[in-house]
Coordinates of C-alpha atoms in Angstrom, one line a residue:
X1 CA -57.7 -17.0 -260.4
X2 CA -60.8 -19.1 -260.3
X3 CA -59.1 -21.9 -262.3
X4 CA -56.1 -22.0 -260.0
X5 CA -58.4 -22.1 -257.0
X6 CA -60.3 -25.0 -258.6
X7 CA -57.1 -26.9 -259.2
X8 CA -56.0 -26.3 -255.7
X9 CA -59.2 -27.9 -254.4
X10 CA -59.1 -30.7 -257.0
X11 CA -55.5 -31.9 -256.2
X12 CA -56.2 -32.9 -252.6
X13 CA -59.4 -34.7 -253.6
X14 CA -57.5 -36.7 -256.3
X15 CA -54.8 -37.6 -253.9
X16 CA -57.3 -38.8 -251.3
X17 CA -59.0 -41.0 -254.0
X18 CA -55.6 -42.5 -255.1
X19 CA -54.7 -43.1 -251.4
X20 CA -57.9 -44.9 -250.8
X21 CA -57.4 -47.0 -254.0
X22 CA -53.8 -47.9 -252.9
X23 CA -55.0 -48.8 -249.4
X24 CA -57.8 -51.0 -250.8
X25 CA -55.5 -52.7 -253.2
X26 CA -52.9 -53.4 -250.4
X27 CA -55.7 -54.8 -248.2
X28 CA -56.9 -57.0 -251.0
X29 CA -53.4 -58.4 -251.7
X30 CA -53.0 -59.2 -248.0
X31 CA -56.5 -60.8 -247.9
X32 CA -55.7 -63.0 -250.9
X33 CA -52.8 -64.5 -248.9
X34 CA -55.5 -66.4 -247.0
X35 CA -57.8 -67.3 -249.9
X36 CA -59.6 -70.6 -250.2
X37 CA -61.5 -72.2 -253.0
X38 CA -65.0 -73.0 -252.0
X39 CA -67.2 -74.7 -254.6
X40 CA -64.9 -73.5 -257.3
X41 CA -65.0 -69.8 -256.1
X42 CA -62.1 -68.0 -254.6
X43 CA -63.2 -66.5 -251.3
X44 CA -61.4 -65.3 -248.1
X45 CA -62.6 -65.8 -244.5
X46 CA -61.5 -62.2 -243.7
X47 CA -61.6 -59.6 -246.5
X48 CA -59.8 -56.5 -245.2
X49 CA -60.7 -54.1 -248.1
X50 CA -64.3 -53.8 -247.0
X51 CA -63.2 -52.6 -243.6
X52 CA -60.7 -50.3 -245.2
X53 CA -63.3 -48.9 -247.5
X54 CA -65.8 -48.2 -244.8
X55 CA -63.1 -46.7 -242.6
X56 CA -62.0 -44.4 -245.4
X57 CA -65.6 -43.3 -246.0
X58 CA -66.1 -42.5 -242.3
X59 CA -62.8 -40.6 -242.2
X60 CA -62.9 -38.7 -245.5
X61 CA -66.5 -38.7 -246.6
X62 CA -68.5 -40.0 -249.5
X63 CA -66.4 -38.3 -252.1
X64 CA -63.7 -41.0 -251.9
X65 CA -65.9 -43.7 -253.3
X66 CA -64.1 -43.7 -256.7
X67 CA -61.0 -44.8 -254.9
X68 CA -62.9 -47.9 -253.6
X69 CA -64.0 -48.8 -257.1
X70 CA -60.5 -48.2 -258.5
X71 CA -59.0 -50.4 -255.8
X72 CA -61.5 -53.1 -256.5
X73 CA -60.7 -53.1 -260.2
X74 CA -57.0 -53.4 -259.4
X75 CA -57.5 -56.3 -257.0
X76 CA -59.7 -58.3 -259.4
X77 CA -57.3 -57.6 -262.3
X78 CA -54.5 -59.1 -260.2
X79 CA -56.5 -62.4 -260.1
X80 CA -58.0 -62.6 -263.6
X81 CA -58.7 -60.3 -266.6
X82 CA -61.5 -57.8 -266.2
X83 CA -64.7 -58.7 -267.9
X84 CA -68.4 -57.8 -267.4
X85 CA -68.6 -60.2 -264.4
X86 CA -65.6 -58.6 -262.8
X87 CA -67.1 -55.1 -263.3
X88 CA -70.3 -56.2 -261.7
X89 CA -68.4 -57.6 -258.7
X90 CA -66.6 -54.2 -258.5
X91 CA -69.9 -52.5 -258.5
X92 CA -71.2 -54.7 -255.7
X93 CA -68.0 -54.3 -253.6
X94 CA -68.2 -50.5 -254.0
X95 CA -71.9 -50.3 -253.3
X96 CA -71.8 -52.3 -250.1
X97 CA -69.5 -50.0 -248.1
X98 CA -71.2 -46.9 -249.5
X99 CA -74.6 -48.2 -248.3
X100 CA -73.0 -49.0 -245.0
X101 CA -71.7 -45.4 -244.7
X102 CA -75.1 -43.9 -245.6
X103 CA -77.0 -46.0 -243.1
X104 CA -74.5 -45.2 -240.3
X105 CA -74.8 -41.5 -241.1
X106 CA -78.5 -41.8 -241.1
X107 CA -78.6 -43.1 -237.4
X108 CA -76.0 -40.5 -236.2
X109 CA -73.0 -42.8 -235.9
X110 CA -70.0 -41.3 -234.2
X111 CA -66.6 -42.6 -235.3
X112 CA -65.2 -42.3 -231.8
X113 CA -67.3 -45.4 -230.9
X114 CA -67.9 -43.9 -227.4
X115 CA -71.5 -45.1 -227.2
X116 CA -73.0 -48.6 -227.0
X117 CA -75.4 -47.7 -229.8
X118 CA -72.5 -46.8 -232.1
X119 CA -71.1 -50.3 -231.6
X120 CA -74.5 -51.9 -232.3
X121 CA -74.9 -49.7 -235.4
X122 CA -71.4 -50.7 -236.7
X123 CA -72.2 -54.4 -236.3
X124 CA -75.6 -54.5 -237.9
X125 CA -75.7 -51.4 -240.2
X126 CA -72.0 -51.4 -241.1
X127 CA -71.3 -55.1 -241.3
X128 CA -74.1 -57.6 -241.4
X129 CA -76.8 -55.8 -243.5
X130 CA -74.9 -54.0 -246.3
X131 CA -72.5 -56.8 -247.0
X132 CA -75.5 -58.8 -248.2
X133 CA -75.2 -56.7 -251.3
X134 CA -71.7 -57.7 -252.3
X135 CA -72.2 -61.3 -251.4
X136 CA -75.5 -61.6 -253.3
X137 CA -74.1 -59.8 -256.4
X138 CA -70.9 -61.9 -256.5
X139 CA -72.5 -65.3 -255.8
X140 CA -75.4 -64.6 -258.2
X141 CA -73.0 -63.7 -261.0
X142 CA -71.0 -66.8 -260.5
X143 CA -74.2 -68.9 -260.6
X144 CA -75.4 -67.0 -263.7
X145 CA -72.2 -67.8 -265.6
X146 CA -72.2 -71.5 -264.5
X147 CA -69.0 -71.0 -262.5
X148 CA -70.4 -72.9 -259.5
X149 CA -71.3 -76.5 -259.2
X150 CA -74.9 -77.7 -258.6
X151 CA -76.0 -76.6 -255.1
X152 CA -72.9 -74.5 -254.4
X153 CA -74.6 -71.1 -254.5
X154 CA -75.5 -70.8 -250.8
X155 CA -72.1 -72.1 -249.6
X156 CA -70.3 -69.5 -251.6
X157 CA -72.9 -66.8 -250.7
X158 CA -72.5 -67.2 -246.9
X159 CA -68.7 -67.5 -247.1
X160 CA -68.5 -64.3 -249.2
X161 CA -70.9 -62.5 -246.9
X162 CA -69.1 -63.6 -243.7
X163 CA -65.7 -62.6 -245.1
X164 CA -66.9 -59.1 -246.0
X165 CA -68.7 -58.6 -242.7
X166 CA -65.7 -59.8 -240.7
X167 CA -63.6 -57.3 -242.7
X168 CA -65.8 -54.5 -241.3
X169 CA -66.0 -55.8 -237.7
X170 CA -62.2 -56.5 -237.5
X171 CA -60.5 -53.8 -239.6
X172 CA -62.8 -50.8 -239.4
X173 CA -62.7 -50.4 -235.5
X174 CA -58.9 -50.7 -235.7
X175 CA -58.7 -47.9 -238.3
X176 CA -61.1 -45.7 -236.3
X177 CA -59.2 -46.1 -233.1
X178 CA -55.9 -45.1 -234.8
X179 CA -57.2 -41.6 -235.2
X180 CA -57.0 -40.9 -231.5
X181 CA -54.5 -43.6 -230.3
X182 CA -51.9 -42.5 -227.9
X183 CA -49.3 -44.2 -225.8
X184 CA -50.0 -44.7 -222.1
X185 CA -48.2 -42.4 -219.8
X186 CA -48.3 -44.4 -216.5
X187 CA -45.7 -47.1 -215.9
X188 CA -48.3 -49.6 -214.7
X189 CA -50.3 -49.2 -217.9
X190 CA -47.2 -50.0 -219.9
X191 CA -46.7 -53.1 -217.8
X192 CA -50.3 -54.2 -218.1
X193 CA -50.3 -53.6 -221.9
X194 CA -47.1 -55.7 -222.3
X195 CA -48.6 -58.5 -220.2
X196 CA -51.8 -58.4 -222.4
X197 CA -49.7 -58.5 -225.6
X198 CA -47.6 -61.5 -224.4
X199 CA -50.7 -63.3 -223.1
X200 CA -52.6 -62.7 -226.3
X201 CA -49.9 -64.2 -228.5
X202 CA -49.3 -67.2 -226.3
X203 CA -52.9 -68.0 -225.6
X204 CA -54.1 -67.5 -229.2
X205 CA -51.3 -69.7 -230.5
X206 CA -52.3 -72.4 -228.0
X207 CA -56.0 -72.1 -228.8
X208 CA -55.5 -72.2 -232.6
X209 CA -52.8 -74.8 -232.7
X210 CA -53.9 -77.3 -230.1
X211 CA -56.1 -80.2 -231.0
X212 CA -58.0 -79.9 -227.7
X213 CA -60.7 -77.5 -228.9
X214 CA -59.5 -74.6 -226.7
X215 CA -60.8 -71.8 -228.9
X216 CA -62.9 -70.4 -226.0
X217 CA -59.6 -69.3 -224.3
X218 CA -59.5 -66.2 -226.5
X219 CA -62.6 -64.7 -224.9
X220 CA -61.0 -63.9 -221.5
X221 CA -58.3 -62.0 -223.4
X222 CA -60.9 -60.0 -225.3
X223 CA -62.8 -59.2 -222.1
X224 CA -59.5 -58.1 -220.4
X225 CA -58.5 -55.9 -223.3
X226 CA -62.0 -54.3 -223.6
X227 CA -62.4 -53.6 -219.8
X228 CA -58.9 -52.2 -219.3
X229 CA -58.1 -50.6 -222.7
X230 CA -61.4 -50.4 -224.5
X231 CA -61.2 -50.4 -228.2
X232 CA -57.5 -49.4 -228.3
X233 CA -56.8 -52.8 -226.7
X234 CA -59.6 -55.1 -227.9
X235 CA -59.2 -54.2 -231.7
X236 CA -55.6 -55.3 -232.0
X237 CA -56.3 -58.5 -230.0
X238 CA -59.3 -59.2 -232.2
X239 CA -57.1 -58.8 -235.3
X240 CA -54.5 -61.2 -233.9
X241 CA -57.2 -63.8 -233.0
X242 CA -58.8 -63.6 -236.4
X243 CA -55.5 -63.8 -238.4
X244 CA -54.2 -66.8 -236.4
X245 CA -57.5 -68.6 -236.5
X246 CA -57.9 -68.0 -240.2
X247 CA -54.4 -69.5 -240.8
X248 CA -55.3 -72.6 -238.7
X249 CA -58.6 -73.1 -240.5
X250 CA -57.1 -72.8 -243.9
X251 CA -54.3 -75.2 -243.0
X252 CA -56.8 -77.5 -241.3
X253 CA -54.6 -77.8 -238.2
X254 CA -55.4 -77.6 -234.5
X255 CA -59.1 -77.6 -233.7
X256 CA -59.9 -77.5 -237.5
X257 CA -57.9 -80.7 -238.3
X258 CA -60.8 -83.2 -238.2
X259 CA -63.2 -81.1 -240.3
X260 CA -63.7 -80.5 -244.0
X261 CA -62.9 -77.1 -245.4
X262 CA -66.5 -76.0 -245.5
X263 CA -67.0 -77.2 -241.9
X264 CA -63.8 -75.4 -240.8
X265 CA -65.0 -72.2 -242.5
X266 CA -68.3 -72.4 -240.6
X267 CA -66.5 -72.9 -237.3
X268 CA -64.1 -70.1 -238.1
X269 CA -66.8 -67.6 -238.9
X270 CA -68.7 -68.5 -235.8
X271 CA -65.5 -67.8 -233.8
X272 CA -64.7 -64.6 -235.6
X273 CA -68.3 -63.3 -235.3
X274 CA -68.6 -64.1 -231.6
X275 CA -65.2 -62.6 -230.8
X276 CA -65.8 -59.5 -232.9
X277 CA -69.2 -58.9 -231.2
X278 CA -67.7 -59.4 -227.7
X279 CA -64.7 -57.1 -228.2
X280 CA -66.6 -54.3 -230.1
X281 CA -69.8 -54.1 -228.0
X282 CA -68.1 -54.5 -224.7
X283 CA -65.5 -51.9 -225.6
X284 CA -68.3 -49.5 -226.6
X285 CA -70.2 -50.2 -223.4
X286 CA -67.2 -49.6 -221.2
X287 CA -66.3 -46.4 -223.0
X288 CA -69.8 -45.1 -222.6
X289 CA -69.9 -45.9 -218.9
X290 CA -66.5 -44.2 -218.4
X291 CA -67.7 -41.1 -220.3
X292 CA -70.8 -40.9 -218.1
X293 CA -68.8 -41.3 -215.0
X294 CA -66.4 -38.5 -216.0
X295 CA -69.2 -36.2 -216.8
X296 CA -70.8 -36.9 -213.4
X297 CA -67.5 -36.2 -211.7
X298 CA -67.0 -33.0 -213.6
X299 CA -70.5 -31.8 -212.8
X300 CA -69.9 -32.6 -209.1
X301 CA -66.6 -30.7 -209.1
X302 CA -68.2 -27.7 -210.7
X303 CA -71.1 -27.8 -208.2
X304 CA -68.6 -28.0 -205.3
X305 CA -66.7 -25.0 -206.7
X306 CA -69.9 -23.0 -206.9
X307 CA -70.9 -23.9 -203.3
X308 CA -67.4 -23.0 -202.1
X309 CA -67.6 -19.6 -203.8
X310 CA -71.0 -18.9 -202.3
X311 CA -69.7 -19.9 -198.9
X312 CA -66.6 -17.8 -199.1
X313 CA -68.6 -14.8 -200.3
X314 CA -71.0 -15.1 -197.4
X315 CA -68.2 -15.4 -194.8
X316 CA -66.4 -12.3 -196.0
X317 CA -69.4 -10.1 -196.1
X318 CA -69.1 -7.3 -193.5
X319 CA -72.3 -6.1 -191.9
X320 CA -72.6 -2.4 -190.8
X321 CA -72.0 -1.6 -187.1
X322 CA -75.1 -1.1 -185.1
X323 CA -75.6 2.2 -183.3
X324 CA -76.7 1.8 -179.8
X325 CA -79.3 4.6 -180.2
X326 CA -80.5 3.2 -183.5
X327 CA -83.8 1.4 -183.5
X328 CA -83.6 -2.4 -183.2
X329 CA -84.7 -4.8 -185.9
X330 CA -88.2 -4.6 -187.1
X331 CA -90.5 -6.7 -184.9
X332 CA -88.4 -6.4 -181.8
X333 CA -89.4 -4.0 -179.0
X334 CA -86.6 -1.7 -177.9
X335 CA -86.0 -2.1 -174.1
X336 CA -87.1 0.9 -172.2
X337 CA -86.2 2.1 -168.7
X338 CA -88.9 1.3 -166.1
X339 CA -91.3 4.2 -165.6
X340 CA -91.3 5.6 -162.0
X341 CA -94.6 5.2 -160.2
X342 CA -96.1 8.5 -159.0
X343 CA -97.4 8.2 -155.4
X344 CA -99.1 11.5 -155.5

């Protein structure tokens, strides 16, 4: 009986680990479609597996970390045979999201992203700080094995770090918002969402394909999405902006045409970072303000109901009828008939 109970608990855990590994591997294969070779190292401007790994940890808990390691092994094996360098990179790619999860849990992070502090925590404790681990381990191992040219360490390092951090800032919010995503019920919301989607595609294509340096046009779209739809709108728009901008930078077209690959990667990461910060932090701030407003309205409504109950209770209270011969209220003199004056 105890053995069957243990197997019953073990099977869902194993399935979760395998599902995480499959998701990590799928994200890695998609990320490799936009790979570039910088100083002899294969890197990607946006590495989705880091965002998938952190999202799975926030969803399912720390127990799914073997799935991250297994997925990283499969991704690296699809590029080259696994050796001690590959295993060390797997360790770094696993340790980075695990550290991000632990730091976020330490500060009381809420996966609903309904507070501004949650957005700030995801940016700095989920993306920027822990991804230093994977970038440092990977670049240092390549340098140690003489796989990089002279002076190429820092270029590979910051490109690796930016790709991992952007994976968290772009993919993780999208995964978190899918947990509670629902279709709008009002007709006007459908119309506005459709207008936002069409505008996002058209404007982003123009900004990333035109040679007029119009990349700043994506920010009004991100602000519109964050103000009106919060994270449910800004996260998909941010993903669209990042994918199209990555394709333009890798192909060196549009605003990236007159730059070298390294310069294009620097401009691309500046765009991705600024856009991710704008969409994520503004969405969290608007969500927090809306939550506060709803709580205030609810408190006012409850107070109004209490006042109404008190008022109705007082109006329906029936006072006892006063007897004419009964003494008046305390402190009031009862009127008396005038006393006759005796003339005698």
